[in-house]
């Protein structure tokens, strides 16, 4: 077995999962570089420098006078987008060159938490030329975004793979505000959203499969802040959310060196990402008592439909009117319609807070 690095890493106390805030549908953040839309997000959703490890010098402690970063992540039920607010203050911003030498927020997302390698250099079959593997596997199951902070005279990010459509509307959007020049100090505010894909095809979105985002789902996410300290050096700090204290990559590991934390390789190995949980609405954004339901056609040939109660509040009774003269008092019933048609289905609920009703008009259509 190859020798391990002897470098000591700073211990970081990380939670079992990070929380992704659910925005109410009437409070979706506007992508305009103004962070005021994010004021409703509680502070315990914010992820700061205390959660990051500097892979370049693992024993380093964050110095907020040089670099101070805070990130919040959000989602909206019914959309397959992840929203980000990135706020960073630096004493030296490096972004004057047209290449990758740029302060960068590197983001990796694995929407179905499938894990595994997703860059060409770690292709499973070494006999396949790396450039061929780039088109056949890079960014396919997880996606890597090198987001320039800020982007001057260049695109807002490098989507690392052949799927360049990932960083364009409607799959992504971005806006930032700052008032410093290259080499200066100051604060950057960056807002953006991206769309995670379980399968991101080089042939375009029509041959791809977007990740389905649902309440309480666990997705894989990690990021690193690449902090350059001057235009004449290629060396940079790599403040990484994925790295684990004291866990190192063996010498000889592709893409690693003697002082590389194992989590450093999160840029191409989705198994190293952190767990992020898509949270339900915070209590203050929920109606105290309201009727709501969804449905699914289980078998069109049998005209079998399942109904799912999504009402809020304390409920003591349910009454379903299926629109064909039949009803049910179950909370989540199934119903087989005898005849084809467009049906008006109504759910009435009762509880200590009173009564509520919700109907869908012709949503349930059976052939």
Coordinates of C-alpha atoms in Angstrom, one line a residue:
X1 CA 0.0 0.0 0.0
X2 CA 1.3 3.5 -0.8
X3 CA 2.4 5.7 2.0
X4 CA 0.0 8.3 3.3
X5 CA 0.8 12.0 3.9
X6 CA 1.8 13.0 7.4
X7 CA 0.3 16.4 7.2
X8 CA -2.1 17.2 10.0
X9 CA -5.5 18.6 9.0
X10 CA -7.6 21.0 11.0
X11 CA -10.6 19.2 12.6
X12 CA -14.0 20.4 11.3
X13 CA -17.2 19.6 13.0
X14 CA -19.7 19.0 10.2
X15 CA -23.4 18.1 10.5
X16 CA -24.8 14.8 9.2
X17 CA -26.4 16.8 6.4
X18 CA -26.7 20.4 5.2
X19 CA -30.1 22.0 4.7
X20 CA -31.5 23.3 1.5
X21 CA -34.1 26.0 2.2
X22 CA -37.5 25.6 0.5
X23 CA -38.7 29.0 -0.9
X24 CA -42.4 29.4 -1.0
X25 CA -43.7 29.8 -4.6
X26 CA -44.5 33.5 -4.0
X27 CA -41.0 34.2 -2.7
X28 CA -38.7 32.7 -5.4
X29 CA -35.5 34.6 -5.4
X30 CA -34.9 37.0 -8.3
X31 CA -31.6 36.4 -10.0
X32 CA -30.4 40.1 -9.9
X33 CA -27.4 40.2 -7.5
X34 CA -29.5 41.6 -4.7
X35 CA -29.4 39.3 -1.7
X36 CA -32.5 40.8 0.0
X37 CA -34.7 37.9 -1.3
X38 CA -32.6 35.7 0.9
X39 CA -33.4 37.5 4.1
X40 CA -36.2 35.0 4.8
X41 CA -33.6 32.2 5.0
X42 CA -32.7 31.4 8.7
X43 CA -29.1 31.7 9.7
X44 CA -28.8 28.0 10.4
X45 CA -29.0 27.4 6.6
X46 CA -25.8 29.4 6.0
X47 CA -22.5 27.5 5.4
X48 CA -19.4 29.5 6.2
X49 CA -15.6 29.2 6.4
X50 CA -15.8 27.2 9.6
X51 CA -17.0 24.2 7.4
X52 CA -14.2 24.4 4.9
X53 CA -10.7 22.9 4.9
X54 CA -7.8 24.4 3.0
X55 CA -6.5 21.4 0.9
X56 CA -3.3 23.4 0.1
X57 CA -2.4 23.7 3.8
X58 CA -4.8 21.5 5.8
X59 CA -3.7 22.8 9.2
X60 CA -4.8 26.4 8.3
X61 CA -7.6 28.1 10.1
X62 CA -9.8 30.5 8.3
X63 CA -8.7 34.1 8.4
X64 CA -11.8 36.3 7.7
X65 CA -9.6 39.3 7.2
X66 CA -8.2 37.6 4.0
X67 CA -11.2 35.5 2.9
X68 CA -14.7 35.2 4.4
X69 CA -17.3 33.2 2.5
X70 CA -21.0 32.4 3.3
X71 CA -23.2 30.2 1.1
X72 CA -26.9 29.5 1.2
X73 CA -28.7 27.0 -1.0
X74 CA -32.4 26.9 -1.8
X75 CA -35.0 25.1 -3.9
X76 CA -38.7 25.5 -4.9
X77 CA -41.1 22.6 -4.8
X78 CA -42.2 21.8 -8.4
X79 CA -39.0 23.1 -9.9
X80 CA -35.8 21.1 -10.6
X81 CA -33.5 24.0 -9.8
X82 CA -31.0 24.7 -7.0
X83 CA -30.6 28.3 -6.0
X84 CA -27.4 29.7 -4.5
X85 CA -26.4 32.9 -2.7
X86 CA -22.6 33.3 -2.6
X87 CA -21.3 36.1 -0.5
X88 CA -17.5 36.6 -0.2
X89 CA -15.2 39.2 1.2
X90 CA -11.5 39.1 0.2
X91 CA -8.5 41.2 0.7
X92 CA -7.2 40.4 -2.8
X93 CA -9.4 39.6 -5.8
X94 CA -7.7 38.0 -8.7
X95 CA -9.6 38.1 -11.9
X96 CA -7.7 40.0 -14.5
X97 CA -6.7 37.1 -16.8
X98 CA -8.9 35.4 -19.5
X99 CA -8.0 31.9 -18.5
X100 CA -8.6 29.6 -15.4
X101 CA -6.3 31.8 -13.3
X102 CA -9.3 33.4 -11.5
X103 CA -10.8 33.3 -8.1
X104 CA -13.4 30.5 -8.5
X105 CA -16.3 29.0 -6.7
X106 CA -16.1 25.4 -7.8
X107 CA -19.5 23.6 -7.4
X108 CA -20.2 19.9 -7.9
X109 CA -23.8 18.5 -7.8
X110 CA -25.0 14.9 -7.9
X111 CA -28.8 15.1 -8.1
X112 CA -29.6 11.4 -7.4
X113 CA -26.7 10.8 -5.1
X114 CA -25.4 8.0 -7.3
X115 CA -21.8 8.8 -6.6
X116 CA -18.8 7.5 -8.6
X117 CA -16.2 9.0 -11.0
X118 CA -17.5 11.4 -13.6
X119 CA -14.3 12.9 -15.3
X120 CA -12.4 11.4 -18.2
X121 CA -9.0 11.1 -16.3
X122 CA -10.7 8.5 -14.0
X123 CA -12.4 6.6 -16.8
X124 CA -13.0 2.9 -15.9
X125 CA -11.4 1.7 -19.1
X126 CA -7.9 3.1 -19.5
X127 CA -7.7 1.7 -23.0
X128 CA -10.3 4.3 -24.1
X129 CA -8.5 7.6 -25.1
X130 CA -9.1 10.3 -22.5
X131 CA -10.6 12.7 -25.0
X132 CA -13.1 10.1 -26.1
X133 CA -14.0 9.5 -22.5
X134 CA -14.5 13.2 -22.1
X135 CA -17.5 13.0 -24.5
X136 CA -18.8 9.7 -23.2
X137 CA -18.7 10.1 -19.4
X138 CA -17.6 13.6 -18.2
X139 CA -20.3 15.4 -16.4
X140 CA -22.8 12.7 -17.3
X141 CA -24.0 11.6 -13.8
X142 CA -22.8 14.6 -11.8
X143 CA -21.9 18.1 -12.9
X144 CA -19.0 20.4 -12.1
X145 CA -19.2 24.2 -12.5
X146 CA -16.1 26.5 -12.2
X147 CA -17.9 29.8 -11.4
X148 CA -15.7 32.8 -11.9
X149 CA -15.8 35.2 -9.0
X150 CA -16.2 37.6 -10.6
X151 CA -16.2 37.0 -14.3
X152 CA -14.5 39.8 -16.2
X153 CA -14.5 39.7 -20.0
X154 CA -15.4 36.0 -19.9
X155 CA -18.4 33.7 -19.5
X156 CA -19.8 33.4 -16.0
X157 CA -18.6 29.9 -15.5
X158 CA -16.9 26.9 -17.1
X159 CA -19.2 23.9 -17.2
X160 CA -16.5 21.2 -17.0
X161 CA -17.7 18.8 -19.7
X162 CA -19.2 18.7 -23.2
X163 CA -22.6 19.8 -22.0
X164 CA -22.2 23.5 -22.4
X165 CA -26.0 24.0 -22.5
X166 CA -26.0 23.4 -18.8
X167 CA -24.9 27.0 -18.0
X168 CA -27.4 28.6 -20.3
X169 CA -31.0 29.6 -19.8
X170 CA -33.4 28.0 -18.9
X171 CA -31.1 25.5 -17.1
X172 CA -29.0 28.2 -15.3
X173 CA -28.9 31.9 -14.6
X174 CA -26.7 34.2 -12.7
X175 CA -26.1 37.8 -11.5
X176 CA -23.5 39.5 -9.4
X177 CA -22.6 42.8 -7.9
X178 CA -19.2 44.1 -6.7
X179 CA -17.3 47.4 -6.6
X180 CA -13.6 46.4 -6.7
X181 CA -11.0 46.1 -9.3
X182 CA -8.5 43.2 -9.9
X183 CA -6.0 43.2 -7.1
X184 CA -8.4 45.1 -4.8
X185 CA -10.4 44.2 -1.8
X186 CA -14.1 44.1 -1.2
X187 CA -17.3 42.1 -1.2
X188 CA -18.9 40.0 -4.0
X189 CA -22.5 39.0 -4.0
X190 CA -23.4 36.3 -6.5
X191 CA -26.8 34.8 -7.1
X192 CA -27.4 31.9 -9.5
X193 CA -29.3 28.7 -10.1
X194 CA -28.4 25.5 -11.8
X195 CA -30.4 22.5 -12.9
X196 CA -29.0 19.1 -11.7
X197 CA -29.2 16.2 -14.1
X198 CA -29.2 12.5 -13.4
X199 CA -28.1 12.1 -17.0
X200 CA -26.6 15.1 -18.8
X201 CA -26.1 14.1 -22.4
X202 CA -23.5 15.8 -24.6
X203 CA -26.2 15.6 -27.3
X204 CA -28.3 18.1 -25.5
X205 CA -31.2 18.5 -23.0
X206 CA -33.7 16.6 -25.1
X207 CA -31.6 13.4 -24.5
X208 CA -31.0 14.2 -20.9
X209 CA -32.8 13.5 -17.6
X210 CA -33.2 16.2 -15.0
X211 CA -33.0 15.3 -11.4
X212 CA -36.4 15.3 -9.6
X213 CA -36.2 17.4 -6.5
X214 CA -38.6 16.5 -3.8
X215 CA -39.1 17.2 -0.1
X216 CA -36.6 15.4 2.2
X217 CA -34.6 14.0 -0.7
X218 CA -30.9 13.8 -0.1
X219 CA -28.7 15.0 -2.9
X220 CA -24.9 15.2 -3.2
X221 CA -23.3 18.7 -3.2
X222 CA -19.9 20.1 -2.5
X223 CA -17.9 23.2 -3.3
X224 CA -14.5 24.7 -3.1
X225 CA -13.3 28.3 -3.0
X226 CA -10.1 28.6 -5.2
X227 CA -8.3 31.6 -3.8
X228 CA -5.5 33.0 -6.0
X229 CA -3.1 35.4 -4.3
X230 CA -1.4 37.1 -7.3
X231 CA -1.2 37.1 -11.1
X232 CA 2.3 35.6 -11.2
X233 CA 1.6 32.4 -9.4
X234 CA -0.4 29.3 -10.2
X235 CA -0.6 28.3 -6.6
X236 CA -3.9 28.9 -4.9
X237 CA -5.7 27.9 -1.7
X238 CA -8.5 25.4 -2.1
X239 CA -11.0 25.8 0.7
X240 CA -13.1 22.7 0.3
X241 CA -16.4 21.6 1.9
X242 CA -15.8 17.9 0.9
X243 CA -12.5 17.3 2.7
X244 CA -12.3 15.3 5.9
X245 CA -9.8 16.0 8.6
X246 CA -7.0 13.5 8.8
X247 CA -8.1 11.5 5.7
X248 CA -5.6 11.6 2.9
X249 CA -5.2 10.2 -0.6
X250 CA -2.4 7.7 -1.0
X251 CA 0.6 8.7 -3.0
X252 CA 0.2 7.8 -6.6
X253 CA -3.5 8.3 -6.6
X254 CA -4.5 9.9 -10.0
X255 CA -5.0 13.6 -9.4
X256 CA -3.6 13.6 -5.9
X257 CA -0.3 14.3 -4.2
X258 CA 1.3 13.7 -0.9
X259 CA -0.5 16.4 0.9
X260 CA -3.9 16.1 -0.7
X261 CA -7.0 15.4 1.4
X262 CA -9.1 12.6 0.0
X263 CA -12.1 15.0 -0.3
X264 CA -10.0 17.2 -2.6
X265 CA -10.9 14.9 -5.4
X266 CA -14.6 15.8 -5.1
X267 CA -14.2 17.6 -8.4
X268 CA -14.4 14.3 -10.2
X269 CA -15.6 11.7 -7.7
X270 CA -19.3 12.3 -6.6
X271 CA -18.9 9.7 -3.8
X272 CA -17.0 12.4 -1.9
X273 CA -19.8 14.9 -1.9
X274 CA -21.7 16.0 1.2
X275 CA -25.3 15.1 1.9
X276 CA -27.7 18.0 1.4
X277 CA -31.4 17.6 2.4
X278 CA -34.2 19.4 0.5
X279 CA -36.2 20.7 3.5
X280 CA -39.9 21.2 3.8
X281 CA -41.3 24.7 4.2
X282 CA -40.4 26.4 7.4
X283 CA -43.5 26.6 9.7
X284 CA -44.0 30.3 9.2
X285 CA -44.6 29.8 5.5
X286 CA -47.2 27.1 5.9
X287 CA -50.9 27.7 6.2
X288 CA -52.0 26.6 9.7
X289 CA -55.0 24.7 8.2
X290 CA -55.6 24.1 4.5
X291 CA -56.8 21.3 2.2
X292 CA -54.5 20.1 -0.6
X293 CA -54.1 16.9 -2.6
X294 CA -52.3 15.4 -5.6
X295 CA -53.1 12.3 -7.7
X296 CA -51.5 9.7 -9.9
X297 CA -53.1 7.6 -12.6
X298 CA -51.8 4.1 -11.6
X299 CA -53.4 2.1 -14.5
X300 CA -55.1 3.9 -17.4
X301 CA -56.5 0.6 -18.8
X302 CA -58.2 -0.1 -15.4
X303 CA -59.0 3.7 -14.9
X304 CA -57.3 3.3 -11.5
X305 CA -56.3 6.6 -9.8
X306 CA -54.5 7.0 -6.4
X307 CA -55.2 10.2 -4.4
X308 CA -52.7 11.6 -1.9
X309 CA -53.6 14.0 0.9
X310 CA -51.2 16.9 1.3
X311 CA -53.3 19.0 3.6
X312 CA -51.7 21.0 6.5
X313 CA -52.8 21.3 10.1
X314 CA -54.5 18.9 12.5
X315 CA -57.1 16.9 10.6
X316 CA -59.7 14.6 12.1
X317 CA -61.7 13.6 9.0
X318 CA -61.4 13.5 5.2
X319 CA -64.2 13.3 2.6
X320 CA -63.4 12.7 -1.0
X321 CA -65.9 13.3 -3.8
X322 CA -64.5 11.6 -6.9
X323 CA -66.9 13.4 -9.3
X324 CA -68.7 10.3 -10.5
X325 CA -71.2 9.9 -7.7
X326 CA -68.8 8.0 -5.4
X327 CA -66.8 9.1 -2.4
X328 CA -64.4 8.0 0.3
X329 CA -63.5 8.9 3.9
X330 CA -60.0 7.5 3.6
X331 CA -57.0 9.8 3.9
X332 CA -55.3 8.5 0.7
X333 CA -57.8 6.5 -1.3
X334 CA -57.6 4.7 -4.6
X335 CA -60.5 4.8 -7.0
X336 CA -61.3 2.9 -10.2
X337 CA -63.6 4.9 -12.5
X338 CA -66.1 3.0 -14.5
X339 CA -66.4 5.4 -17.4
X340 CA -64.0 7.7 -19.3
X341 CA -64.4 11.4 -18.7
X342 CA -63.2 14.7 -17.2
X343 CA -63.9 14.7 -13.4
X344 CA -64.1 17.4 -10.8
X345 CA -62.6 15.9 -7.6
X346 CA -63.2 17.6 -4.2
X347 CA -61.5 17.0 -0.9
X348 CA -63.2 18.3 2.3
X349 CA -61.3 18.1 5.6
X350 CA -62.3 18.9 9.2
X351 CA -60.2 19.5 12.3
X352 CA -60.1 21.6 15.6
X353 CA -59.4 24.7 13.4
X354 CA -62.5 24.2 11.3
X355 CA -63.2 23.1 7.8
X356 CA -61.4 23.4 4.5
X357 CA -61.9 22.4 0.9
X358 CA -59.8 21.9 -2.2
X359 CA -61.0 20.9 -5.7
X360 CA -59.3 20.2 -9.0
X361 CA -61.4 20.8 -12.1
X362 CA -60.9 18.3 -14.9
X363 CA -57.3 17.5 -13.8
X364 CA -58.4 13.9 -13.4
X365 CA -59.1 12.9 -17.0
X366 CA -59.7 9.2 -17.8
X367 CA -59.9 7.7 -21.2

